[in-house]
CSV table of N, CA, C and O in Angstrom, one decimal:
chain,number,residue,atom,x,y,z
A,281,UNK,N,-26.3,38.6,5.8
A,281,UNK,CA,-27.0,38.7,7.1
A,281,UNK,C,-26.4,39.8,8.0
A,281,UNK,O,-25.2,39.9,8.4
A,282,UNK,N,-27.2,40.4,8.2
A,282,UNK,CA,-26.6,41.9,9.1
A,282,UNK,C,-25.9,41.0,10.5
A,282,UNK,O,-26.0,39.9,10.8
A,283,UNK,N,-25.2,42.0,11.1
A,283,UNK,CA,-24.8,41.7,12.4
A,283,UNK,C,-25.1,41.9,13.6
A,283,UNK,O,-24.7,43.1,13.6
A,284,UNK,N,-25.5,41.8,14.6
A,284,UNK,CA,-26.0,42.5,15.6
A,284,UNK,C,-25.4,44.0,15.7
A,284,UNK,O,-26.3,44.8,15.6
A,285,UNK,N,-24.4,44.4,15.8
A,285,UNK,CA,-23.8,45.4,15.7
A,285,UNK,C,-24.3,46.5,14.7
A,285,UNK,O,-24.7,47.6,14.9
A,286,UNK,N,-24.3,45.9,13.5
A,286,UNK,CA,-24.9,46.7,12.5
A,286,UNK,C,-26.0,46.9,12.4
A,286,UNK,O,-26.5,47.6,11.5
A,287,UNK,N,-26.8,46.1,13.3
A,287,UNK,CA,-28.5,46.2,13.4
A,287,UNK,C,-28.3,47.5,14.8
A,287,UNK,O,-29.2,48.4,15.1
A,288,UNK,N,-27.2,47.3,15.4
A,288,UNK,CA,-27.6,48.1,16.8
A,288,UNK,C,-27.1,49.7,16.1
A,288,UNK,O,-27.9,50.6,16.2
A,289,UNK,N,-26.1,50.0,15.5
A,289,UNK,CA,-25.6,51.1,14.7
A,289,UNK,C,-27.2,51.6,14.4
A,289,UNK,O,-27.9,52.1,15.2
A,290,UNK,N,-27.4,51.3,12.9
A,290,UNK,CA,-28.5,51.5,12.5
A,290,UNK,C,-29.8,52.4,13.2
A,290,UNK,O,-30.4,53.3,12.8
A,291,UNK,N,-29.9,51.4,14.4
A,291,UNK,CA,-31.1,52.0,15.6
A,291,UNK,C,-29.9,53.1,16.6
A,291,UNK,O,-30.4,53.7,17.6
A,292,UNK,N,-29.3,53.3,16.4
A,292,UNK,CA,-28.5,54.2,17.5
A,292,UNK,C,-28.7,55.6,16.3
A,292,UNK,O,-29.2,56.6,16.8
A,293,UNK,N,-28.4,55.5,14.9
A,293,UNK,CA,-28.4,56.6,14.5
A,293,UNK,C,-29.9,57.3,14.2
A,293,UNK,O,-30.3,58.4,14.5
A,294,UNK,N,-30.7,56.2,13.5
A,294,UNK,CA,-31.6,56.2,13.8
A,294,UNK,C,-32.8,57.1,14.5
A,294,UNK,O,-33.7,57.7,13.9
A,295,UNK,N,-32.6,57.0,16.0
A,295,UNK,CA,-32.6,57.5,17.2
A,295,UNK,C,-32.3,58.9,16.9
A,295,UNK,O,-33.1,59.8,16.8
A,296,UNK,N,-30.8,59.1,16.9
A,296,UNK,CA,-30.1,60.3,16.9
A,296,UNK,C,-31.0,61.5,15.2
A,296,UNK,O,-31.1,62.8,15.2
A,297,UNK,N,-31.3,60.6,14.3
A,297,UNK,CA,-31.7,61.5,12.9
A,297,UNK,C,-33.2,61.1,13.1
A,297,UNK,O,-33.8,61.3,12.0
A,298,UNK,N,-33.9,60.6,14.2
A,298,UNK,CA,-35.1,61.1,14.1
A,298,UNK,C,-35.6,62.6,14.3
A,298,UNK,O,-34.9,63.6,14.7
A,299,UNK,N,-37.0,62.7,14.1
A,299,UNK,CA,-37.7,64.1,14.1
A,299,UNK,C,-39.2,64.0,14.8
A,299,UNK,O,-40.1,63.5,14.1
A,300,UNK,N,-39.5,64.3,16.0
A,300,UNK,CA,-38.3,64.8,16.9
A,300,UNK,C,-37.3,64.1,17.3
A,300,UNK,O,-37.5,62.9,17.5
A,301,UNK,N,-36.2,64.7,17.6
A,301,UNK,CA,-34.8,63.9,18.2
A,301,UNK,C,-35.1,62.9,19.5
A,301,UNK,O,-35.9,63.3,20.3
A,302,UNK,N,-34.6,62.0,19.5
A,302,UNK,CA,-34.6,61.0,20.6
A,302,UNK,C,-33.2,60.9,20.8
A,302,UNK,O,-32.3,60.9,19.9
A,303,UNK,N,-33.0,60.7,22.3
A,303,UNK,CA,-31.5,60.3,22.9
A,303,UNK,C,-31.8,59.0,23.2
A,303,UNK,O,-32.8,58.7,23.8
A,304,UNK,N,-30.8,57.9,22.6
A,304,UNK,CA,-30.4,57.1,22.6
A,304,UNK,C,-29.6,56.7,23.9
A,304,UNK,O,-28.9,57.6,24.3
A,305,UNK,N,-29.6,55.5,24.7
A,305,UNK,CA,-29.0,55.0,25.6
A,305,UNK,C,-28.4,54.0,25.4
A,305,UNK,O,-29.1,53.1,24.9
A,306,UNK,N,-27.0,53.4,25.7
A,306,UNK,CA,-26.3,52.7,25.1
A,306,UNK,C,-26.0,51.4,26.6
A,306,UNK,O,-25.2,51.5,27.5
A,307,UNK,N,-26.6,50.8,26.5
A,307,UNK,CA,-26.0,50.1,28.1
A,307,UNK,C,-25.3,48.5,27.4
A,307,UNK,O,-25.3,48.0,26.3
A,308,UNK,N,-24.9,48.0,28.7
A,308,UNK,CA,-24.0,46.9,28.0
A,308,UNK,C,-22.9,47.0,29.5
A,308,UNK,O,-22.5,47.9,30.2
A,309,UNK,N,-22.5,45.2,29.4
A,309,UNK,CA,-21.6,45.5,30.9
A,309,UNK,C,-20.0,45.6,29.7
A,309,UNK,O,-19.7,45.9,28.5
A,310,UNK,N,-19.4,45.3,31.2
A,310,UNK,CA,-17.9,45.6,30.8
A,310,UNK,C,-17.3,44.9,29.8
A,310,UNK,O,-17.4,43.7,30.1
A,311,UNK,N,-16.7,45.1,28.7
A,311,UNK,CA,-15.9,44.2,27.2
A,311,UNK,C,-17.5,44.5,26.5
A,311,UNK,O,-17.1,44.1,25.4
A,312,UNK,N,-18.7,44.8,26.3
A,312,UNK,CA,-19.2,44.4,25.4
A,312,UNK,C,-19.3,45.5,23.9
A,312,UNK,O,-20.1,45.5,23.0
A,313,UNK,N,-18.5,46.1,24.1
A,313,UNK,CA,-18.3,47.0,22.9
A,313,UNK,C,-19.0,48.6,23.0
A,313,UNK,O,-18.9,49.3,22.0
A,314,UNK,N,-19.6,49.1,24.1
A,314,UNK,CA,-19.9,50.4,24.5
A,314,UNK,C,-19.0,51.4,23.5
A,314,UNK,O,-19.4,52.1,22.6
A,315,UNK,N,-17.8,51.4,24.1
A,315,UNK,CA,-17.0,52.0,23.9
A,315,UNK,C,-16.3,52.8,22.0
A,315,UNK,O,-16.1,53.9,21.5
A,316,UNK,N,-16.1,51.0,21.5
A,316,UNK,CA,-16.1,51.1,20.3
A,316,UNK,C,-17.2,51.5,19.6
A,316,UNK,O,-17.0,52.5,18.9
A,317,UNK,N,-18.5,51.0,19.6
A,317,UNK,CA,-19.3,51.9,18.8
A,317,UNK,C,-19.9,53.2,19.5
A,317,UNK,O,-20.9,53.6,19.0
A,318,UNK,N,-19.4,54.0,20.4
A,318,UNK,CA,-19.9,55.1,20.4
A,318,UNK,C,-18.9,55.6,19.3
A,318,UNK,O,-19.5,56.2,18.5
A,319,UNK,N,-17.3,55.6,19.1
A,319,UNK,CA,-16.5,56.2,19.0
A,319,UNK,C,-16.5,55.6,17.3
A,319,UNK,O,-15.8,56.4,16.7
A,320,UNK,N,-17.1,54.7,16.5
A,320,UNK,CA,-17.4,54.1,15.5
A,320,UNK,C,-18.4,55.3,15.1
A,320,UNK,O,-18.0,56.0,14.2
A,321,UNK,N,-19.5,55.6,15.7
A,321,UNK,CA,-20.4,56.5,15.7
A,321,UNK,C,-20.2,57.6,15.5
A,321,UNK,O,-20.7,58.0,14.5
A,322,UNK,N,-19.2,58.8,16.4
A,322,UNK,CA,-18.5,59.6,16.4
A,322,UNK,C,-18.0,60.0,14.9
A,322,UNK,O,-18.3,61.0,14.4
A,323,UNK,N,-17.1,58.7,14.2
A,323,UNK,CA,-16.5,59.2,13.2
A,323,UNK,C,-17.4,58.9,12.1
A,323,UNK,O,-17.1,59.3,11.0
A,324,UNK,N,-18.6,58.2,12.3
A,324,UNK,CA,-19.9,58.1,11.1
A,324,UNK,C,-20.3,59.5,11.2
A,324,UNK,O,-19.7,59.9,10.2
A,325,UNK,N,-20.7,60.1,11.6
A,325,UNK,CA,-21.2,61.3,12.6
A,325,UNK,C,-20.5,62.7,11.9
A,325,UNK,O,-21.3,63.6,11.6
A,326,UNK,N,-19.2,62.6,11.7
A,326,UNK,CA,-18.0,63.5,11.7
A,326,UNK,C,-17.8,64.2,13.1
A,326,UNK,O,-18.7,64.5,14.0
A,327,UNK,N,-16.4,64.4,13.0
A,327,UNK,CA,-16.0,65.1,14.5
A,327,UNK,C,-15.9,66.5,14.4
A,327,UNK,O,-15.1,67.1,15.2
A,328,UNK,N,-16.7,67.4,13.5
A,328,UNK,CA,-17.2,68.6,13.7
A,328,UNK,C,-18.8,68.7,14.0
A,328,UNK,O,-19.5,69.7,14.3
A,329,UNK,N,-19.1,67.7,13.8
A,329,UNK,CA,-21.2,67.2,14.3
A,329,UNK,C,-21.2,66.4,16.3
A,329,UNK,O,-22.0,66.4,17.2
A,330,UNK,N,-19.9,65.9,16.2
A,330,UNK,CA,-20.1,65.4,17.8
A,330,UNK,C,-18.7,64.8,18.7
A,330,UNK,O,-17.6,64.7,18.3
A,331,UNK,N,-19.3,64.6,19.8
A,331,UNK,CA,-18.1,64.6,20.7
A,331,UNK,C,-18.2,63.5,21.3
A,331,UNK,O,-19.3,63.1,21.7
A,332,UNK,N,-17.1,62.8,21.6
A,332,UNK,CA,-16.6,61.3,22.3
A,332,UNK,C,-16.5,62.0,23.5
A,332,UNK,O,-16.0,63.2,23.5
A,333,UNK,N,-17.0,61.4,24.9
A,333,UNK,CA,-16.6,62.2,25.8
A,333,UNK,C,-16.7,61.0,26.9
A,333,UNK,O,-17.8,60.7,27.1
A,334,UNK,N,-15.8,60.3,27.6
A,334,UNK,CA,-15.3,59.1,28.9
A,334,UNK,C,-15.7,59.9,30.2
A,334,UNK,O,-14.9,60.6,30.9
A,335,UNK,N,-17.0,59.7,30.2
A,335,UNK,CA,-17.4,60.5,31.8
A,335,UNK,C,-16.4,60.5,32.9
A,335,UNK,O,-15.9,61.4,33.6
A,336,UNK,N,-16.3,58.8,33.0
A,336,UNK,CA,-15.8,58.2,34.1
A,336,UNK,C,-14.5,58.5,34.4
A,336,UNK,O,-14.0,58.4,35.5
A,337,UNK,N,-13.9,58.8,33.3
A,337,UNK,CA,-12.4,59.8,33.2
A,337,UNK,C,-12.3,61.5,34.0
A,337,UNK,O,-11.4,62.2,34.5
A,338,UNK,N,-13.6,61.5,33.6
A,338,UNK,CA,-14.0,63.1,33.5
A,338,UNK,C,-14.7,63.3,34.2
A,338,UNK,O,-14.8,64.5,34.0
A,339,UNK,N,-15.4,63.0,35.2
A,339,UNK,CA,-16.5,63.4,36.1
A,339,UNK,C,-16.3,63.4,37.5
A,339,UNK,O,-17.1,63.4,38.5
A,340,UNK,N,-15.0,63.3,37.6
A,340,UNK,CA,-14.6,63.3,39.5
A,340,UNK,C,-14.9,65.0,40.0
A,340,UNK,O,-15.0,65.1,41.2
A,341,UNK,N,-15.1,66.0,39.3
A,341,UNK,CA,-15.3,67.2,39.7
A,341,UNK,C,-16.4,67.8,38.6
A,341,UNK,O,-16.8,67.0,37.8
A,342,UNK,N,-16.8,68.6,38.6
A,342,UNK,CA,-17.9,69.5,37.6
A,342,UNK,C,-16.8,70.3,36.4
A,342,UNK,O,-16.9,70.5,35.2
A,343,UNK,N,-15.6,70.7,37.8
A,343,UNK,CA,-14.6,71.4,37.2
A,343,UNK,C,-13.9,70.7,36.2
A,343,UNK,O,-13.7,71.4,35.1
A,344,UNK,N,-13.5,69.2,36.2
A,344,UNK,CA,-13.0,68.3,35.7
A,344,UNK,C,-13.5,68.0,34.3
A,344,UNK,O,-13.0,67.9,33.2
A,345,UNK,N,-14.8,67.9,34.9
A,345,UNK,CA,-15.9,67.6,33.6
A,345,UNK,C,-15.5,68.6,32.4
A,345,UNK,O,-14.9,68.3,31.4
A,346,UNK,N,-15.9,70.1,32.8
A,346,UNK,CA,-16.2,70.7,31.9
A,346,UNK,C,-14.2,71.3,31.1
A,346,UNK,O,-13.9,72.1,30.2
A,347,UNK,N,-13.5,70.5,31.8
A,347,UNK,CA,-12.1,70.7,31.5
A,347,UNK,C,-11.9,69.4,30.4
A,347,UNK,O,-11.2,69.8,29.4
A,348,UNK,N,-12.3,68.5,30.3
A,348,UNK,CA,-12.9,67.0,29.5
A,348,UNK,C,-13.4,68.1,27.9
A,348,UNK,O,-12.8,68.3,26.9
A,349,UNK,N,-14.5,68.5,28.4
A,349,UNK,CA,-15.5,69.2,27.1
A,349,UNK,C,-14.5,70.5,26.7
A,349,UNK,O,-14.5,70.9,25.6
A,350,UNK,N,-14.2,70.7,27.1
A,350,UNK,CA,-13.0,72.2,26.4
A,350,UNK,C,-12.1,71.1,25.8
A,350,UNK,O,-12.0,70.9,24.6
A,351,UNK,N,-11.5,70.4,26.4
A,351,UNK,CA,-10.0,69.7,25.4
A,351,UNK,C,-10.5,69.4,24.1
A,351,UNK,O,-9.9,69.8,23.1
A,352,UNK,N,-11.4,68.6,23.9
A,352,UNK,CA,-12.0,68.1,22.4
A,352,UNK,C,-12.9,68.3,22.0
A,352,UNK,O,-13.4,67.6,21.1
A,353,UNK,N,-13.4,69.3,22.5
A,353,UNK,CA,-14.6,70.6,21.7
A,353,UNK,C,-14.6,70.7,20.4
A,353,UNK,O,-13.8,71.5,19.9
A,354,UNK,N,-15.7,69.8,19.3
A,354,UNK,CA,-15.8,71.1,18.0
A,354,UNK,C,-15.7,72.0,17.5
A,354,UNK,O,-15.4,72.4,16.4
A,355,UNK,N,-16.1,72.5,18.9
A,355,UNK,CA,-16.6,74.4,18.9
A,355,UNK,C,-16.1,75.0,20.2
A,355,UNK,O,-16.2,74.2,21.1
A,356,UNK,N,-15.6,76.1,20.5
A,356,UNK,CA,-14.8,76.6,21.5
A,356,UNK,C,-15.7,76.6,22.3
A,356,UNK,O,-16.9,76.5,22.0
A,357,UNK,N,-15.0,76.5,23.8
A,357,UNK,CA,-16.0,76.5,25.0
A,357,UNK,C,-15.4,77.6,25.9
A,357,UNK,O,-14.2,77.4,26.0
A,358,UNK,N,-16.0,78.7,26.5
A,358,UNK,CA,-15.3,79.5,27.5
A,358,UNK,C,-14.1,78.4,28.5
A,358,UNK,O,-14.2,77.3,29.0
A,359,UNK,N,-13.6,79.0,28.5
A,359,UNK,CA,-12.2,78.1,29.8
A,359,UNK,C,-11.8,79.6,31.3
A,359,UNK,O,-12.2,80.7,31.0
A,360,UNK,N,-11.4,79.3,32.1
A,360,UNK,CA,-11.7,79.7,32.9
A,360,UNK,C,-11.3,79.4,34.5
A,360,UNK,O,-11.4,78.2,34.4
A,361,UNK,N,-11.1,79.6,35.2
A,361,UNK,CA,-11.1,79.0,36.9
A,361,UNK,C,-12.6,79.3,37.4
A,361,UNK,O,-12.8,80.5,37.5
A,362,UNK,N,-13.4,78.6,37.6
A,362,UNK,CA,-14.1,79.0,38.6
A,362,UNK,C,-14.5,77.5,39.2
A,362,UNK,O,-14.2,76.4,38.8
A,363,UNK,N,-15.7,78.0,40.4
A,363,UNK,CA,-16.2,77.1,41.1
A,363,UNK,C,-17.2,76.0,40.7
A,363,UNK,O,-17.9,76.1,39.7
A,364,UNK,N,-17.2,74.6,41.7
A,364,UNK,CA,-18.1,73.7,41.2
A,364,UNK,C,-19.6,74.2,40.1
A,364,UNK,O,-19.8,73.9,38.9
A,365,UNK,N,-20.1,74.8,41.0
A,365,UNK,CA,-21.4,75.3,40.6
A,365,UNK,C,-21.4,75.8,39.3
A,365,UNK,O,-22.1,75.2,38.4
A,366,UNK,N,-20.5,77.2,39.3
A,366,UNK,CA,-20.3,77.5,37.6
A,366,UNK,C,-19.7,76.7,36.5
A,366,UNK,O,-19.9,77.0,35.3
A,367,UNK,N,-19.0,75.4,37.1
A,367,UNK,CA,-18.5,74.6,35.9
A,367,UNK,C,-19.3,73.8,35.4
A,367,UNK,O,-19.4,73.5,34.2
A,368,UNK,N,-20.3,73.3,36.5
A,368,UNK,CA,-21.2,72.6,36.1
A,368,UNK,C,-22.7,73.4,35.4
A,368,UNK,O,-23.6,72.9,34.7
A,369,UNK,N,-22.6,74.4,35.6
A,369,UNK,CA,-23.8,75.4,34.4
A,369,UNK,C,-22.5,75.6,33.2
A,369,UNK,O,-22.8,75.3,32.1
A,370,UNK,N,-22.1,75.8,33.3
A,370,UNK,CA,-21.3,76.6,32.1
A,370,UNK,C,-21.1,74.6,31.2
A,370,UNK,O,-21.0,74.6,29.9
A,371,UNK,N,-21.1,73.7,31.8
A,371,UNK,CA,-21.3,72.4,31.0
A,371,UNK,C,-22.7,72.1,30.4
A,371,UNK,O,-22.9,71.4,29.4
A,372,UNK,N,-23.7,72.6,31.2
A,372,UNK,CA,-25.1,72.5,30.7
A,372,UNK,C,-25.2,73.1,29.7
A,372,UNK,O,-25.5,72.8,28.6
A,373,UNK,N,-24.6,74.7,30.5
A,373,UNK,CA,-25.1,75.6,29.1
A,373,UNK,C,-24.3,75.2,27.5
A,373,UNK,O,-24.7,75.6,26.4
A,374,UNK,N,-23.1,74.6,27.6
A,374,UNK,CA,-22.3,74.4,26.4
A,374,UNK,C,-22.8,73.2,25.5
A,374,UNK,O,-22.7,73.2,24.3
A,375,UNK,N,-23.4,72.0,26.5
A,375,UNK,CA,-24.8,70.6,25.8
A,375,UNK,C,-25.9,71.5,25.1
A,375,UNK,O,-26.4,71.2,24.1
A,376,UNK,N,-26.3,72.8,25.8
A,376,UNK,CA,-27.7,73.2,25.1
A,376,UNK,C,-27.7,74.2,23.9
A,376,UNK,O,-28.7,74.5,23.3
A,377,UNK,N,-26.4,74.6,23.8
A,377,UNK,CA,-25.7,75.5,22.8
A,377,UNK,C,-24.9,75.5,21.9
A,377,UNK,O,-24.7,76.4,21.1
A,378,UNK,N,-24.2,74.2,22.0
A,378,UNK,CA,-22.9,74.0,21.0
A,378,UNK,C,-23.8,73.7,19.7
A,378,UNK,O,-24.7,72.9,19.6
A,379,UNK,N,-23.6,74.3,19.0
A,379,UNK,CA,-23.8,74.2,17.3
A,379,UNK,C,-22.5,74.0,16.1
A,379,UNK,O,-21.5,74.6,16.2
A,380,UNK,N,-22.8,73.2,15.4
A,380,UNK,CA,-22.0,72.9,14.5
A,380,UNK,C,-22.0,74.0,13.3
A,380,UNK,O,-23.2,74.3,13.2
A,381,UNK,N,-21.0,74.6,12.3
A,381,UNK,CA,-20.6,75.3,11.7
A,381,UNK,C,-22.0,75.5,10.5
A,381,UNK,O,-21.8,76.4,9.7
A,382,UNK,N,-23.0,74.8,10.4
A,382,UNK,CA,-24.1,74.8,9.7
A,382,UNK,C,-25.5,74.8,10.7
A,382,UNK,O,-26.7,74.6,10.4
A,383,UNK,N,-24.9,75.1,12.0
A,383,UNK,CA,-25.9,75.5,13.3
A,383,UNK,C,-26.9,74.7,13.4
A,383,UNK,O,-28.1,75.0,13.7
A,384,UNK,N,-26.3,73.4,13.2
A,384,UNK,CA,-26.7,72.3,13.8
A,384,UNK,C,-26.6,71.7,15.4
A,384,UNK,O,-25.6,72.2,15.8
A,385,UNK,N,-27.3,71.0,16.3
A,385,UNK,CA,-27.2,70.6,17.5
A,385,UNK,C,-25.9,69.6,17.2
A,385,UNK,O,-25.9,68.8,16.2
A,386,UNK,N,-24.5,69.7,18.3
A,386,UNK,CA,-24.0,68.8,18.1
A,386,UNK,C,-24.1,67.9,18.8
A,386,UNK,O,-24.4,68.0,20.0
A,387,UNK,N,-23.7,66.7,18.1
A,387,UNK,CA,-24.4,65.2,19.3
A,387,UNK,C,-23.3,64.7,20.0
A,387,UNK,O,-22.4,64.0,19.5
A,388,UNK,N,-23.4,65.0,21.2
A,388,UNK,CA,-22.6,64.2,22.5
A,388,UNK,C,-22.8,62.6,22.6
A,388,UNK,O,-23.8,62.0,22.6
A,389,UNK,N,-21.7,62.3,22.5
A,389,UNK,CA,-21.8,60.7,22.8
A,389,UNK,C,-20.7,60.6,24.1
A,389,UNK,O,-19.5,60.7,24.3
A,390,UNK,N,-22.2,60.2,25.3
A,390,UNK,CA,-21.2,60.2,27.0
A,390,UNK,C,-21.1,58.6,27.3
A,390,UNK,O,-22.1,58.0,27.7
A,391,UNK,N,-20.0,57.9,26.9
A,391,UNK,CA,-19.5,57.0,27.5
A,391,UNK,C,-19.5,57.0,29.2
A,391,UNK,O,-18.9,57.9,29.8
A,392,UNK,N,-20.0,56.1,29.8
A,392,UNK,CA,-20.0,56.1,31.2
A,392,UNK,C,-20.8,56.9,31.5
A,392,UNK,O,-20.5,57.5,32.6
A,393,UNK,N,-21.8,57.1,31.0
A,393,UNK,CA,-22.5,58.2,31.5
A,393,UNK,C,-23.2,57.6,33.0
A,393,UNK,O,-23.3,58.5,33.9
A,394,UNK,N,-23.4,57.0,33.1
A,394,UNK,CA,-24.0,56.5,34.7
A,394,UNK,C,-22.9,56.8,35.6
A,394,UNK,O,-23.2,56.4,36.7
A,395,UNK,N,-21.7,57.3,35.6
A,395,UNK,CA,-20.8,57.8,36.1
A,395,UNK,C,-21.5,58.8,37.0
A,395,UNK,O,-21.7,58.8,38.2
A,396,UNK,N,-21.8,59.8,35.6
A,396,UNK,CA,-21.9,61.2,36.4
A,396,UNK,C,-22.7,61.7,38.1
A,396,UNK,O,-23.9,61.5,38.1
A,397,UNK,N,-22.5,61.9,38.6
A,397,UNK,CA,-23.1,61.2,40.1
A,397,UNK,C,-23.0,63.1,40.5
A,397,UNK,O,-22.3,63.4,41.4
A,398,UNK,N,-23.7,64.0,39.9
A,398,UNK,CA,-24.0,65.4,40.1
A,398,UNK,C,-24.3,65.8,41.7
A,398,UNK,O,-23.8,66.9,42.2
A,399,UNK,N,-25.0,65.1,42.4
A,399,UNK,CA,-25.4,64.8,43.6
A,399,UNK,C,-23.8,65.2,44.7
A,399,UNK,O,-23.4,66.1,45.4
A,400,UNK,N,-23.6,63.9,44.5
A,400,UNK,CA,-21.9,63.8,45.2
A,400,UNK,C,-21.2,64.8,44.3
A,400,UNK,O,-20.1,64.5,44.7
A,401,UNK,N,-21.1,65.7,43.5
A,401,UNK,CA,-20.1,66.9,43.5
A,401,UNK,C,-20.2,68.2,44.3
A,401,UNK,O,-19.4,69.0,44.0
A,402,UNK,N,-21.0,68.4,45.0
A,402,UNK,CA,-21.5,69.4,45.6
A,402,UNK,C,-21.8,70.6,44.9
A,402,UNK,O,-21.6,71.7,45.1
A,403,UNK,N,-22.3,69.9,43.7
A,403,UNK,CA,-23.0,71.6,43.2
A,403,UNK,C,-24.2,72.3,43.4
A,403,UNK,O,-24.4,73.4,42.9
């Protein structure tokens, strides 16, 4: 008998290997396993196809953010000093462009993503 988890896997990848692609939303309160199966997913996935990334870690600045996505990048990301504004395009632009080594879309998995609060960073 499957498990809920492995029924929810399943529909998460699912999602991710349909055509056309659908993004997947993972909600769930606090302890209910968010965390482990994005990061279970990740290594189904391989960690040259996608990225674990703890918003809520990572999202107190734009600058912050996109310092998050350079540390555990598949794929190089420009690095840099600049301002809110530019950190936060140069993070857009790196979600709409990062390709995996067979120039594949690589799939972001944002933990906390209701974190990101773009508004209140002043970009």
């Amino acid at each position: 008998m499957p498990t809920l988890r492995s029924t929810l896997t399943r529909r998460l990848t699912a999602a991710l290997e349909a055509t056309p692609a659908r993004i997947p939303v993972l909600l769930g309160g606090c302890g209910a396993g968010r965390t482990t199966l994005l990061q279970q997913l990740r290594e189904r996935l391989g960690r040259q196809a996608s990225q674990y990334v703890d918003v809520e870690h990572a999202a107190t600045t734009p600058e912050r953010f996109l310092k998050a996505l350079a540390s555990s990048a598949p794929v190089p990301l420009a690095d840099g000093v600049m301002g809110p504004r530019a950190a936060f395009d140069a993070a857009m632009a790196f979600f709409t462009r990062a390709r995996t080594a067979g120039q594949e879309p690589i799939t972001f998995l944002l933990d906390e993503f209701l974190e990101l609060q773009i508004g209140r960073a002043h970009v």
